[in-house]
Coordinates of C-alpha atoms in Angstrom, one line a residue:
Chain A
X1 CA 0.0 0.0 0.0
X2 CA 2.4 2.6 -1.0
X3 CA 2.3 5.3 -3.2
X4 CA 4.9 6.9 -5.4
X5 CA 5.8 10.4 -6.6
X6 CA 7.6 11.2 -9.4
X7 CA 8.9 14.8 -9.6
X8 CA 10.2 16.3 -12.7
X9 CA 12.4 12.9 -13.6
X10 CA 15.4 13.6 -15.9
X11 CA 18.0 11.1 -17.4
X12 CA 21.3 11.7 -19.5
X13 CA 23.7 9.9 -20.0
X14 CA 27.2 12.1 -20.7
X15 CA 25.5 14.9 -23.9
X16 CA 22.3 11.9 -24.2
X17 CA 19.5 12.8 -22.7
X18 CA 17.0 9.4 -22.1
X19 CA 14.1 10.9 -20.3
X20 CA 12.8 14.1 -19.6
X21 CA 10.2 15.9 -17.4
X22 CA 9.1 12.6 -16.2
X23 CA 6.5 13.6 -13.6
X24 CA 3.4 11.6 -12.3
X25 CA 1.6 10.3 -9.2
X26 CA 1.0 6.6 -8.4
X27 CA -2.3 6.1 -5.9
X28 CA -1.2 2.9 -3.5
X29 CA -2.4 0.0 -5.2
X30 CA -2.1 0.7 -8.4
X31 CA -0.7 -1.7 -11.3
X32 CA 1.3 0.8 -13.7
X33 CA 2.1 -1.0 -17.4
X34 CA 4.8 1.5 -19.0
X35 CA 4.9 0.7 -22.8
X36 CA 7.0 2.2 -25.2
X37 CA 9.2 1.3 -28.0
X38 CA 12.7 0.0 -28.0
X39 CA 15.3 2.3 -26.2
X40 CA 12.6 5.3 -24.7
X41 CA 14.0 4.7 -21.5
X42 CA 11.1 2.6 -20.2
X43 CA 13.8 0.0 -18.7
X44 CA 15.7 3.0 -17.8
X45 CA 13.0 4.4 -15.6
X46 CA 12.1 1.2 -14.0
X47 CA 15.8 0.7 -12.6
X48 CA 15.5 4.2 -11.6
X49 CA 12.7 3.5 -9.4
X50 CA 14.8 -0.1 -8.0
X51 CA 17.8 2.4 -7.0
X52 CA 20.1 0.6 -9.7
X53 CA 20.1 4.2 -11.1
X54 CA 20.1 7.7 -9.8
X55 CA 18.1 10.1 -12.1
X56 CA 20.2 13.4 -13.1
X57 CA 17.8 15.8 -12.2
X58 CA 14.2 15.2 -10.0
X59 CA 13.3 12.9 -7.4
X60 CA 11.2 10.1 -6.8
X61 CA 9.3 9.6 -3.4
X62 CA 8.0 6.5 -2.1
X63 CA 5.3 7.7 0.5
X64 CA 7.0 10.7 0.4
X65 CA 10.4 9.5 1.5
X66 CA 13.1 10.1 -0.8
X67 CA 14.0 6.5 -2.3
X68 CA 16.9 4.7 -1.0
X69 CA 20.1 5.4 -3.9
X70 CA 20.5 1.0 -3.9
X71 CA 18.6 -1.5 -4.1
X72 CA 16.3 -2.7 -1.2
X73 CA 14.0 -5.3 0.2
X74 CA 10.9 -3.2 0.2
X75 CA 11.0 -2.8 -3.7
X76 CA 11.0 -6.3 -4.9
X77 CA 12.2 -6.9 -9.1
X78 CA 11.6 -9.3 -11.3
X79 CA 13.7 -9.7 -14.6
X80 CA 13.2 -11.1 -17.6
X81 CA 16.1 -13.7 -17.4
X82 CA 18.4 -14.4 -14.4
X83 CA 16.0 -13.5 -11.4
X84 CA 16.4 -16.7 -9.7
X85 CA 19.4 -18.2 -8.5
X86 CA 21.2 -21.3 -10.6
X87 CA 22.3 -22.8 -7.6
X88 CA 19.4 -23.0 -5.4
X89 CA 16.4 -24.8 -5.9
X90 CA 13.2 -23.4 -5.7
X91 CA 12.2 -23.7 -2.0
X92 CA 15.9 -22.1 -1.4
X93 CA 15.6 -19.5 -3.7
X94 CA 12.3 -18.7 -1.9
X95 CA 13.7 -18.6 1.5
X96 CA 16.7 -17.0 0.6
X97 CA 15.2 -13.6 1.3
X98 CA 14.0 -14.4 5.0
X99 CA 17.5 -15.8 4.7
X100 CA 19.6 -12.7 4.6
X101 CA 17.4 -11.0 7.4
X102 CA 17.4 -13.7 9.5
X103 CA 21.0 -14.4 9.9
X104 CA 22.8 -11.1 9.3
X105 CA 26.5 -13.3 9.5
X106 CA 26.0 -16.4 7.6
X107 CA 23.0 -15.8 5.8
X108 CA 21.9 -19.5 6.7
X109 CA 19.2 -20.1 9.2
X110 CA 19.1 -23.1 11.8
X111 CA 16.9 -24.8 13.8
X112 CA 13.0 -23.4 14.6
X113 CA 13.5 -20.7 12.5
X114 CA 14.9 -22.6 10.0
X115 CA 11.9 -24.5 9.8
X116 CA 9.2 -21.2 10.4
X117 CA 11.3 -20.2 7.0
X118 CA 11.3 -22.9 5.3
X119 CA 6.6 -23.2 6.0
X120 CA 6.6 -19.8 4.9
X121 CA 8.6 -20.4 1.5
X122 CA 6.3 -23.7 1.1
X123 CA 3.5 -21.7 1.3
X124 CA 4.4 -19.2 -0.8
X125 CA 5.3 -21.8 -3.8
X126 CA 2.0 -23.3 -2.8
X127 CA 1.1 -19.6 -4.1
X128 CA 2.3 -19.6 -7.4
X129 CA 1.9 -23.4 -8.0
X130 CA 5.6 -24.4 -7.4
X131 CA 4.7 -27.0 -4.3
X132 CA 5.4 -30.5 -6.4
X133 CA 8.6 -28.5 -7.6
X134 CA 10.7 -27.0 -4.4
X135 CA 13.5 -29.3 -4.9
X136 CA 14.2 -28.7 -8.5
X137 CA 16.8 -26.4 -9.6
X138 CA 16.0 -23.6 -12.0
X139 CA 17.7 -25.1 -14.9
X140 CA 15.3 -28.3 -14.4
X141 CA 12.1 -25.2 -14.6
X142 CA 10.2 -24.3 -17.6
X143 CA 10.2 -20.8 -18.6
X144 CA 7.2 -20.2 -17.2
X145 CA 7.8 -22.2 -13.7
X146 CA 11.1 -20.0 -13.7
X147 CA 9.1 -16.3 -13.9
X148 CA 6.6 -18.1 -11.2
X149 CA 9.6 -18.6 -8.7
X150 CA 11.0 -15.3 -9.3
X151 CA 7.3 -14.0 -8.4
X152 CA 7.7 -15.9 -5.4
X153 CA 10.8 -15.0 -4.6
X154 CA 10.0 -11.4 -4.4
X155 CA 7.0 -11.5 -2.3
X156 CA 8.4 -13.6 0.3
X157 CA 10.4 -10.2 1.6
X158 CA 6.4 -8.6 1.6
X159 CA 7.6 -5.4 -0.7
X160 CA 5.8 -2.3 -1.2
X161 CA 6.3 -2.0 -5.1
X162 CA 6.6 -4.9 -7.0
X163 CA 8.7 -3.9 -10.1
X164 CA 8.5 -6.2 -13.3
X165 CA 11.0 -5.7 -16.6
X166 CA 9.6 -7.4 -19.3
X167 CA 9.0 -10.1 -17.1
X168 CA 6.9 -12.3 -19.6
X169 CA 8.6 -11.5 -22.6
X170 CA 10.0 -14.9 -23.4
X171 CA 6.7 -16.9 -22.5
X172 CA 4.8 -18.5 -25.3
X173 CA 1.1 -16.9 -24.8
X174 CA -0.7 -19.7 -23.1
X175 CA 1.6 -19.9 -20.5
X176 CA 1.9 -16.2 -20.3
X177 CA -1.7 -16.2 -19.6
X178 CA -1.4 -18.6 -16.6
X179 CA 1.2 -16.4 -15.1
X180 CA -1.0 -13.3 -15.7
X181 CA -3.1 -14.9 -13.3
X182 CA -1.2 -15.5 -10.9
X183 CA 0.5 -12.4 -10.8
X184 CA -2.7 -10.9 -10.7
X185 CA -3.8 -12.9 -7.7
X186 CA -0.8 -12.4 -5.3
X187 CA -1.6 -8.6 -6.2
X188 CA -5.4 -8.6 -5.3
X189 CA -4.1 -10.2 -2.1
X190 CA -1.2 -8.1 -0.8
X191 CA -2.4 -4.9 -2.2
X192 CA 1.4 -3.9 -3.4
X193 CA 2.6 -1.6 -5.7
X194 CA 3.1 -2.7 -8.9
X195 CA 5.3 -1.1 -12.0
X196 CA 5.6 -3.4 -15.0
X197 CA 7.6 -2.5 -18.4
X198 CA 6.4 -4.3 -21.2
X199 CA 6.4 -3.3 -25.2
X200 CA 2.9 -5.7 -25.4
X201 CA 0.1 -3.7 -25.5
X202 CA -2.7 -6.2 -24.7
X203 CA -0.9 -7.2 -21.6
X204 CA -0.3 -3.7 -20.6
X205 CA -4.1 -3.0 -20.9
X206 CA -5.3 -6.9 -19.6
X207 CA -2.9 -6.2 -16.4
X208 CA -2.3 -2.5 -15.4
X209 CA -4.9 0.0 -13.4
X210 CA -2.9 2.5 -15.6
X211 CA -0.7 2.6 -18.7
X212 CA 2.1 4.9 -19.3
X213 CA 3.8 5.6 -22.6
X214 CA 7.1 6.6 -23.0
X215 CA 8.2 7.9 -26.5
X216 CA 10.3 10.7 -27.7
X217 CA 8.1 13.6 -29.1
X218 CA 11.2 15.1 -31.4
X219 CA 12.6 12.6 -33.4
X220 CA 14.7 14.7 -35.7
X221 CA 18.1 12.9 -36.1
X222 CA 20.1 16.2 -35.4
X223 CA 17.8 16.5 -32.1
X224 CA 17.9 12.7 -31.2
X225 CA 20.9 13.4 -28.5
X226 CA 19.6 16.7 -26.8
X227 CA 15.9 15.5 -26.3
X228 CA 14.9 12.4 -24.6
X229 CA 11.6 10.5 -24.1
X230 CA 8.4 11.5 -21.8
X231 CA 5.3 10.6 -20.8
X232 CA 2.8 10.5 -24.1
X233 CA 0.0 9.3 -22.6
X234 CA -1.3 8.0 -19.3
X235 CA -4.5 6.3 -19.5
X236 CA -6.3 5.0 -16.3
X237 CA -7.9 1.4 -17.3
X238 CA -11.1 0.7 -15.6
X239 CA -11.5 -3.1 -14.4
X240 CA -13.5 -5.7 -14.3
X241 CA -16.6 -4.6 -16.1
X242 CA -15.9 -3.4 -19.3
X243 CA -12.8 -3.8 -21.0
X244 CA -13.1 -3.2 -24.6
X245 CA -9.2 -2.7 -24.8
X246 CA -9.3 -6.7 -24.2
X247 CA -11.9 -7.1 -26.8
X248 CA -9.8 -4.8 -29.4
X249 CA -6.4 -5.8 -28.2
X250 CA -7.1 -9.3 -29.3
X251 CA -7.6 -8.9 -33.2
X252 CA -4.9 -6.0 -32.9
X253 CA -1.2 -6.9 -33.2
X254 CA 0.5 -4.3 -30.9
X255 CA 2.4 -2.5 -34.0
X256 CA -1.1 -1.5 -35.3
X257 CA -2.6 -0.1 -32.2
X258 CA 0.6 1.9 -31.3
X259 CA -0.1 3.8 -34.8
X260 CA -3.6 4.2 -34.1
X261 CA -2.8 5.7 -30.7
Chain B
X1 CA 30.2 -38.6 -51.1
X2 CA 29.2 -36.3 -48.3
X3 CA 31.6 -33.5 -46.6
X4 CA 34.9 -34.3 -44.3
X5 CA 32.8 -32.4 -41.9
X6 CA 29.3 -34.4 -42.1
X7 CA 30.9 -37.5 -42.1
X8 CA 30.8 -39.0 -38.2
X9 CA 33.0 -42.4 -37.2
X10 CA 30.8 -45.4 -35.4
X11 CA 31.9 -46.0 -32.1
X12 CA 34.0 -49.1 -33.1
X13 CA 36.0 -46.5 -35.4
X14 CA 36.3 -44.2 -32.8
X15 CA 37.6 -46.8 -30.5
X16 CA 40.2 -47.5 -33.1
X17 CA 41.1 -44.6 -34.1
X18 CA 41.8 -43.1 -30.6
X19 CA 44.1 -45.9 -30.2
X20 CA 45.7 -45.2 -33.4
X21 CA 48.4 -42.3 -32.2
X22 CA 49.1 -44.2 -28.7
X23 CA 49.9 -47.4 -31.0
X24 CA 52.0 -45.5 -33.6
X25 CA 54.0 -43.9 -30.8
X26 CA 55.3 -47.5 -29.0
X27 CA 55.6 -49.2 -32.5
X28 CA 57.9 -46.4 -33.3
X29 CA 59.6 -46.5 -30.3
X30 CA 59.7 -50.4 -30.7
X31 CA 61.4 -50.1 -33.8
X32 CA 63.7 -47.3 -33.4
X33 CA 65.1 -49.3 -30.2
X34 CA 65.1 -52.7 -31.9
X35 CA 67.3 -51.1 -34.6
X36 CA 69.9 -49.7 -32.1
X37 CA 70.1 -52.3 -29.8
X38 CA 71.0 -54.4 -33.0
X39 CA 74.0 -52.9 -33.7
X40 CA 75.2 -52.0 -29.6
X41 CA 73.5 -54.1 -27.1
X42 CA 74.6 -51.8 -24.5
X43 CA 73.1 -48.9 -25.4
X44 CA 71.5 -47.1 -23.4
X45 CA 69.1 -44.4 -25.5
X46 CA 66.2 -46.5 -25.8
X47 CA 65.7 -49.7 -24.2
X48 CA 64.0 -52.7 -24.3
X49 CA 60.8 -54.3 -22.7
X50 CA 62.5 -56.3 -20.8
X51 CA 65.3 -53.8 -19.1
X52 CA 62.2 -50.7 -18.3
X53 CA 60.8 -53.8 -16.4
X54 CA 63.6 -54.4 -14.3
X55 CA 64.4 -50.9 -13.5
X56 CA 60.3 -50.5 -12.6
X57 CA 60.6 -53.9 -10.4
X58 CA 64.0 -52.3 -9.0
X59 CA 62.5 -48.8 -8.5
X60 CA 58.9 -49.6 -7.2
X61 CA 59.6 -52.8 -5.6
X62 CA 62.6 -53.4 -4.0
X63 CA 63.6 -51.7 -1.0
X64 CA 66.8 -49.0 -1.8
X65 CA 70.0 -50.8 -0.2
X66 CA 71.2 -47.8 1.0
X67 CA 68.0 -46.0 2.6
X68 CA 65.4 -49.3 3.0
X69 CA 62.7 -47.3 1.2
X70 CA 60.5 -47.7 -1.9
X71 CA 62.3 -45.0 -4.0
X72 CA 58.9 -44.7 -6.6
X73 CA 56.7 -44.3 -3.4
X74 CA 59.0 -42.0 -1.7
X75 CA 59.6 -39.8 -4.4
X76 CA 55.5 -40.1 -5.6
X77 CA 55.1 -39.1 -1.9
X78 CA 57.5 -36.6 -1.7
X79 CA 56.2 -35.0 -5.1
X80 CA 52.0 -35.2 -4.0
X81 CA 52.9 -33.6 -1.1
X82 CA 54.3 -30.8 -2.2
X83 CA 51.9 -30.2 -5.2
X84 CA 48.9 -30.4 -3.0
X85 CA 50.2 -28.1 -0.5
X86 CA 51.1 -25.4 -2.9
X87 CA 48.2 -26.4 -5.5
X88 CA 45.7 -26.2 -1.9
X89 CA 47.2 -22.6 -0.9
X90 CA 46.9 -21.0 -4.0
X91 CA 43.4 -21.8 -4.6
X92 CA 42.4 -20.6 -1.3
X93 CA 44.6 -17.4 -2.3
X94 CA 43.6 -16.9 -5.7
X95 CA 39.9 -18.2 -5.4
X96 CA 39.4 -15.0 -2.1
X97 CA 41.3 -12.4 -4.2
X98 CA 39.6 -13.6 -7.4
X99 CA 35.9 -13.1 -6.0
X100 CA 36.6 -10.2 -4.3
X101 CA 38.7 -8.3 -7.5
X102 CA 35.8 -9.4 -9.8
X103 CA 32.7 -8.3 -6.9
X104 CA 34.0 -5.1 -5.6
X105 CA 34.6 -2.2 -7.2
X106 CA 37.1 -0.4 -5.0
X107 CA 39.6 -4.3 -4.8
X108 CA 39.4 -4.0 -8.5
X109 CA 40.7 -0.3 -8.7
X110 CA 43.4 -1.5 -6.4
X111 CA 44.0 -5.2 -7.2
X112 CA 43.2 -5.6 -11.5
X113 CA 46.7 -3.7 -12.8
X114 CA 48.5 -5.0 -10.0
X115 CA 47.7 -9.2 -10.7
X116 CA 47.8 -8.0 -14.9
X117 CA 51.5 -7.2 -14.1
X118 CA 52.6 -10.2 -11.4
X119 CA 51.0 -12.2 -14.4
X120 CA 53.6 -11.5 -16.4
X121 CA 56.6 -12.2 -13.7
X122 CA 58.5 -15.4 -15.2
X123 CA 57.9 -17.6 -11.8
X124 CA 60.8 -19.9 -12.9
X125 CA 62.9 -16.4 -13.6
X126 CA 61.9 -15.9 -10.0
X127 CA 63.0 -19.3 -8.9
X128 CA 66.8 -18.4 -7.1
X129 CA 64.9 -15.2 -5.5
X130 CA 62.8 -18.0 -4.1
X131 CA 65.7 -20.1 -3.2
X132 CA 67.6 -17.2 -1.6
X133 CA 65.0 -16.1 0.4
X134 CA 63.1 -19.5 1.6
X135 CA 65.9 -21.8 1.5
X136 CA 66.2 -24.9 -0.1
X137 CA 63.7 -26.9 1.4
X138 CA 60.0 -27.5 1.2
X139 CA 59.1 -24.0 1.6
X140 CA 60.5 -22.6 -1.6
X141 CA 59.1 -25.9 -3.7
X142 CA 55.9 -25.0 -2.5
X143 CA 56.5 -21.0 -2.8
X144 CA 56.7 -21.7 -6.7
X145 CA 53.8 -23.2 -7.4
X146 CA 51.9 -20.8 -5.4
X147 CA 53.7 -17.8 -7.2
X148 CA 53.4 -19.6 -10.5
X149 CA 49.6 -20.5 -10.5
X150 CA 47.6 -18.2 -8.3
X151 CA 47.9 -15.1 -10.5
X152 CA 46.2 -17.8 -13.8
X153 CA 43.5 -18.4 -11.0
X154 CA 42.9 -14.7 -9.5
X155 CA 42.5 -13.7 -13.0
X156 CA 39.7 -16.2 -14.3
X157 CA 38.1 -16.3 -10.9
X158 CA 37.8 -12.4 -11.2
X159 CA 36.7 -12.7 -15.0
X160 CA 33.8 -15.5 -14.1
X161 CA 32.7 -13.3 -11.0
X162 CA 32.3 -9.8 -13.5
X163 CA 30.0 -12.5 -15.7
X164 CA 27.5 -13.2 -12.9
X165 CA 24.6 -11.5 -14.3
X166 CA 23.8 -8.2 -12.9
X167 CA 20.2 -9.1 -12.2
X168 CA 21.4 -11.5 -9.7
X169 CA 23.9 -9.1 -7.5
X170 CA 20.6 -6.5 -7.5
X171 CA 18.3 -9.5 -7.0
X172 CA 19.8 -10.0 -4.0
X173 CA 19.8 -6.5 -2.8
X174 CA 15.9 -6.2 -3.3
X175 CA 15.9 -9.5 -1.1
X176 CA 17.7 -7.6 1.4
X177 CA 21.4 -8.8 1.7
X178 CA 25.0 -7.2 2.5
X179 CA 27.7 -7.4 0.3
X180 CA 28.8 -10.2 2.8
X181 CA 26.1 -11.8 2.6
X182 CA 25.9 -11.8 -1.2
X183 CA 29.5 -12.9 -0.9
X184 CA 28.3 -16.1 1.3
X185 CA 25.3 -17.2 -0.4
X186 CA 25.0 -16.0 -4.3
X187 CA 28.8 -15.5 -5.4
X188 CA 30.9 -18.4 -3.4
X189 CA 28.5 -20.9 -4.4
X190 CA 28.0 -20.0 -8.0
X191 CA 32.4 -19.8 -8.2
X192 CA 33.3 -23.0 -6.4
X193 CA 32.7 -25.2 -9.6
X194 CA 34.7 -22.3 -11.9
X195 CA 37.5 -22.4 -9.2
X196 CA 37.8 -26.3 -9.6
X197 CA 37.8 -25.7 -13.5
X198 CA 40.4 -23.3 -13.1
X199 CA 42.5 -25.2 -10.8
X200 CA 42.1 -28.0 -13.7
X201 CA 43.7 -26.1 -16.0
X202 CA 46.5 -25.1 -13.5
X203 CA 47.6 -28.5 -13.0
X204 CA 50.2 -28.4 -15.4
X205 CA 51.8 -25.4 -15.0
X206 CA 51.8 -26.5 -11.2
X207 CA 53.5 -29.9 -12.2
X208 CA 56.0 -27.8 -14.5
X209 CA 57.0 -25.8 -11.7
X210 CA 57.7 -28.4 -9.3
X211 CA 60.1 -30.7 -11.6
X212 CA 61.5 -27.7 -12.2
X213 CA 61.7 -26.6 -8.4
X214 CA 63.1 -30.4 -7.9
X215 CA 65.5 -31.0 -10.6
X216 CA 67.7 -27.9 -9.0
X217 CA 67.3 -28.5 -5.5
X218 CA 65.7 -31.3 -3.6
X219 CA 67.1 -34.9 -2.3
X220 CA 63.4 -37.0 -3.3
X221 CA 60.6 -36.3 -5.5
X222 CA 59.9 -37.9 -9.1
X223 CA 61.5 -34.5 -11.0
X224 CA 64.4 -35.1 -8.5
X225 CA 64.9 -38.6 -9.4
X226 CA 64.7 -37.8 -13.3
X227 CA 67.1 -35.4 -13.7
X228 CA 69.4 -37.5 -11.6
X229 CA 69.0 -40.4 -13.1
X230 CA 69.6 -38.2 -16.7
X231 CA 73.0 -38.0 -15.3
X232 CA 73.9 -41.9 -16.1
X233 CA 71.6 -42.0 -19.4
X234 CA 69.0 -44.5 -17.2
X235 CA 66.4 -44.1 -19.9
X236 CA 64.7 -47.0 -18.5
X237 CA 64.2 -45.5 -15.1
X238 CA 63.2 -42.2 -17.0
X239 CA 60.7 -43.3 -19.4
X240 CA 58.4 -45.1 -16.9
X241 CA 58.7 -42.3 -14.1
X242 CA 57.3 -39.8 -17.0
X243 CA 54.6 -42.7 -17.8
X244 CA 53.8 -42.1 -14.1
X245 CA 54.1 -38.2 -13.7
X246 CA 51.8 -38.1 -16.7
X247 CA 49.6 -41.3 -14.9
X248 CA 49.2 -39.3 -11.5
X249 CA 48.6 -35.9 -13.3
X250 CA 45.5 -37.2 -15.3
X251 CA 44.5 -39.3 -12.5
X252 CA 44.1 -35.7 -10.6
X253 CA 42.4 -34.1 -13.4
X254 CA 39.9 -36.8 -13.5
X255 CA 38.5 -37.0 -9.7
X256 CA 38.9 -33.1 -9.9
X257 CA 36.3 -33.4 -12.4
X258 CA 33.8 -36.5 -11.3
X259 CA 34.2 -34.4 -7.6
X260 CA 32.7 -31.1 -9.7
X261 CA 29.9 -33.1 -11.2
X262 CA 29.1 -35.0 -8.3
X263 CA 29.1 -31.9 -5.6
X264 CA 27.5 -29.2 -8.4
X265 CA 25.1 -31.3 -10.0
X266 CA 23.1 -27.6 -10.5
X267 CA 25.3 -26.9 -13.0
X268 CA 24.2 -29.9 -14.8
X269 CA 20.7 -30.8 -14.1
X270 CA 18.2 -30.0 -16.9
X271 CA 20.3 -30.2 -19.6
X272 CA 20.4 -33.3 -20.7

């Protein structure tokens, strides 16, 4: 249940500028899609708001605190590849996280708490319908099972603001769908936060509260470096009753509805 | 007629022909030695059968007259023990300073010229710096491989550590851990099977360095005996001890690699 401001948001990078005048509010709650097309900063945004970057100019406030400059437990990520460990399997990538906070020194937990952990992380695979998996490694996981854990994996640690890069990207749709719904579950549940970057359209509108654009408004080559992308639209979506974007978006490949836009 | 390149032996012919080079090598050397030995029976360049198996009888299995030891144990003993010690301290060396040169930024600023540059120290030029300084004992044998290996390994264990994706060092951090921590749990783990690889391929340098070490100054060890034995043309005490150097070194490459696939099986799972 967190909200987050975003004042006046700029990025450059040496004489390139990436984004510009980024400012908006985010009600607690919400699930923001940004969309974009390759290289308008959407990524770069997103791992401004995990603390991977600092923006050159403006701030962003997470119920009005400034955000913490590196990464931290109450922002939780998920990537599109490599967001679970290789070397853990599941139910110890899950408990990793209560982990670290449980045993500051060795980062390995003993005993009763050991086993409180390890009901928690069962629990939470339960969740995203990892139980009959939690001693497979990742490599032994399809795609799908792999985003599932990383899903996990983040909400063990409970974080305000769930933040998703392209997480389904590599999915074949029907089992993109199934993950949809799970993701959309654990949401409902734990009320978080929720930023996802995505360049499909019909899962930005099927997921998100609220869709954001990115895109550059000058694309002049000779203006390319000084200008950099902002916020073209920002479109609240209204669910469950009627979503015609669903009903368009499925006829629609994404290409076509960006031009109609 | 298909390509060179399509065309794939059956496993009889590969059989075969892996045993091809080994077999062409000892007919060779049968011939070459049946051709001297016909013209001087006493010579000593490349011997029979029958003379490399008394010297290997006299070596391995009869006590030495003067000392009442097994001279092929003792020196096999001599030479394991000193490879392991040094082999064992400079992966421990090279595998901390690796992880830490690849992980942190600041240990890189200081540590990435510096082991670029020891890299390219000669340790055998090194060797009578060793010698002077540690004596002539164990301690300078074991000095060498150290000095000669742990700079290959600090440099790929730093390399492999820079390759762990990014996602997972700030995957970590969102799940709340220190740079200790991340140390412990995400990068130790994950570099453990690369250090073993590493430590592979270090094997022979290490060996090289330690003949070396013991052909100048040692009084056992299978380099030791070699070079001494070069002294009175034994070829047939020379020949088998390098059939055993070369025995005991794959020997070590091999359980270093079943122990990596037995204790790692992460690395392998799934891709069968």
């Amino acid at each position: 249940m967190s909200s987050v401001s975003v004042e006046n948001v700029w990025k450059t990078y040496g004489r390139q500028t990436v984004l510009e005048r980024v400012s908006f509010e985010v009600a607690p709650k919400s699930f923001v899609a940004l969309v974009g097309p390759s290289g308008c900063g959407k990524s770069t945004f997103l791992r401004m708001l995990l603390g991977d970057e600092v923006p050159s100019k403006g701030r962003i406030l997470i119920d009005g605190e400034p955000l913490m400059a590196e990464p931290s437990p109450e922002r939780g990520v998920v990537f599109q590849k490599y967001s679970v460990f290789p070397h853990l399997t599941c139910l110890q990538n899950v408990m990793l996280g209560l982990e670290f906070a449980g045993a500051p020194r060795l980062g390995i937990l003993f005993g009763r708490k050991r086993r409180e952990a390890k009901e928690i992380s069962r629990d939470m695979l339960q969740c995203v319908g990892l139980g009959a998996a939690e001693n497979k490694y990742p490599s032994e996981l399809s795609g799908g099972m792999q985003q599932r854990l990383a899903i996990a994996q983040a909400l063990v640690k409970k974080p305000k603001i769930l933040l998703l890069d392209e997480p389904f990207g590599a999915l074949d749709p029907g089992i993109r769908a199934g993950v949809h719904e799970v993701l959309l579950r654990l949401w409902h549940e734990t009320g978080m936060t929720v930023f996802m970057v995505t360049h499909d359209l019909s899962e930005a509108f099927k997921l998100g509260t609220r869709v954001i654009a990115f895109d550059r408004r000058r694309t002049r080559p000779e203006e390319a470096e000084a200008y950099g992308a902002t916020i073209t639209f920002d479109l609240p979506v209204h669910h469950p009753i009627p979503k015609p974007a669903d009903v368009v978006l499925k006829e629609v490949q994404p290409i076509e509805l960006k031009a109609a836009v | 007629m298909r390509r060179l390149i399509n065309q794939q032996p059956s496993v009889l012919n590969s059989l075969l022909l892996a045993a091809l080079p080994f077999a062409l090598v000892l007919l060779a050397y049968a011939v070459a030695s049946e051709a001297r030995l016909s013209i001087n029976p006493d010579d000593k360049l490349l011997p029979d059968w029958s003379t490399i198996e008394a010297a290997i009888i006299r070596m391995g299995f009869v006590a030495d007259l003067r000392t009442g030891n097994f001279l092929l144990l003792e020196d096999t003993m001599a030479s394991l023990q000193r490879l392991a010690i040094g082999v064992a301290v400079a992966t421990v060396i090279g595998g901390l300073i690796g992880i830490l040169q690849g992980l942190i930024p600041y240990a890189r600023a200081m540590l990435a010229n510096f082991t670029s540059v020891v890299a390219m120290v000669p340790p055998l030029a090194i060797l009578p710096i060793l010698f002077i300084t540690f004596g002539l004992g164990e301690l300078s044998k074991v000095v060498l491989i150290v000095v000669g290996i742990v700079p290959f390994i600090v440099r790929d264990l730093a390399l492999r550590t820079s390759e762990l994706p990014h996602e997972e060092l700030i995957k970590a951090q969102t799940l709340g851990a220190s740079t200790w921590q991340i140390i412990l749990r995400v990068v130790l783990p994950q570099m453990l099977p690369r250090l073993i690889d590493s430590v592979r391929l270090s094997l022979g340098a290490a060996w090289l360095y330690l003949i070396a070490a013991e052909a100048i100054a040692a009084e056992n060890g299978l380099g030791y005996r070699i070079f001494l034995m070069r002294r009175y043309l034994a070829m047939d005490v020379i020949l088998p001890y390098v059939f055993w150097i070369t025995f005991l070194a794959f020997t070590l490459d091999f359980i270093l690699r079943v122990f990596q696939r037995v204790t790692f099986r992460w690395m392998y799972r799934g891709q069968a």
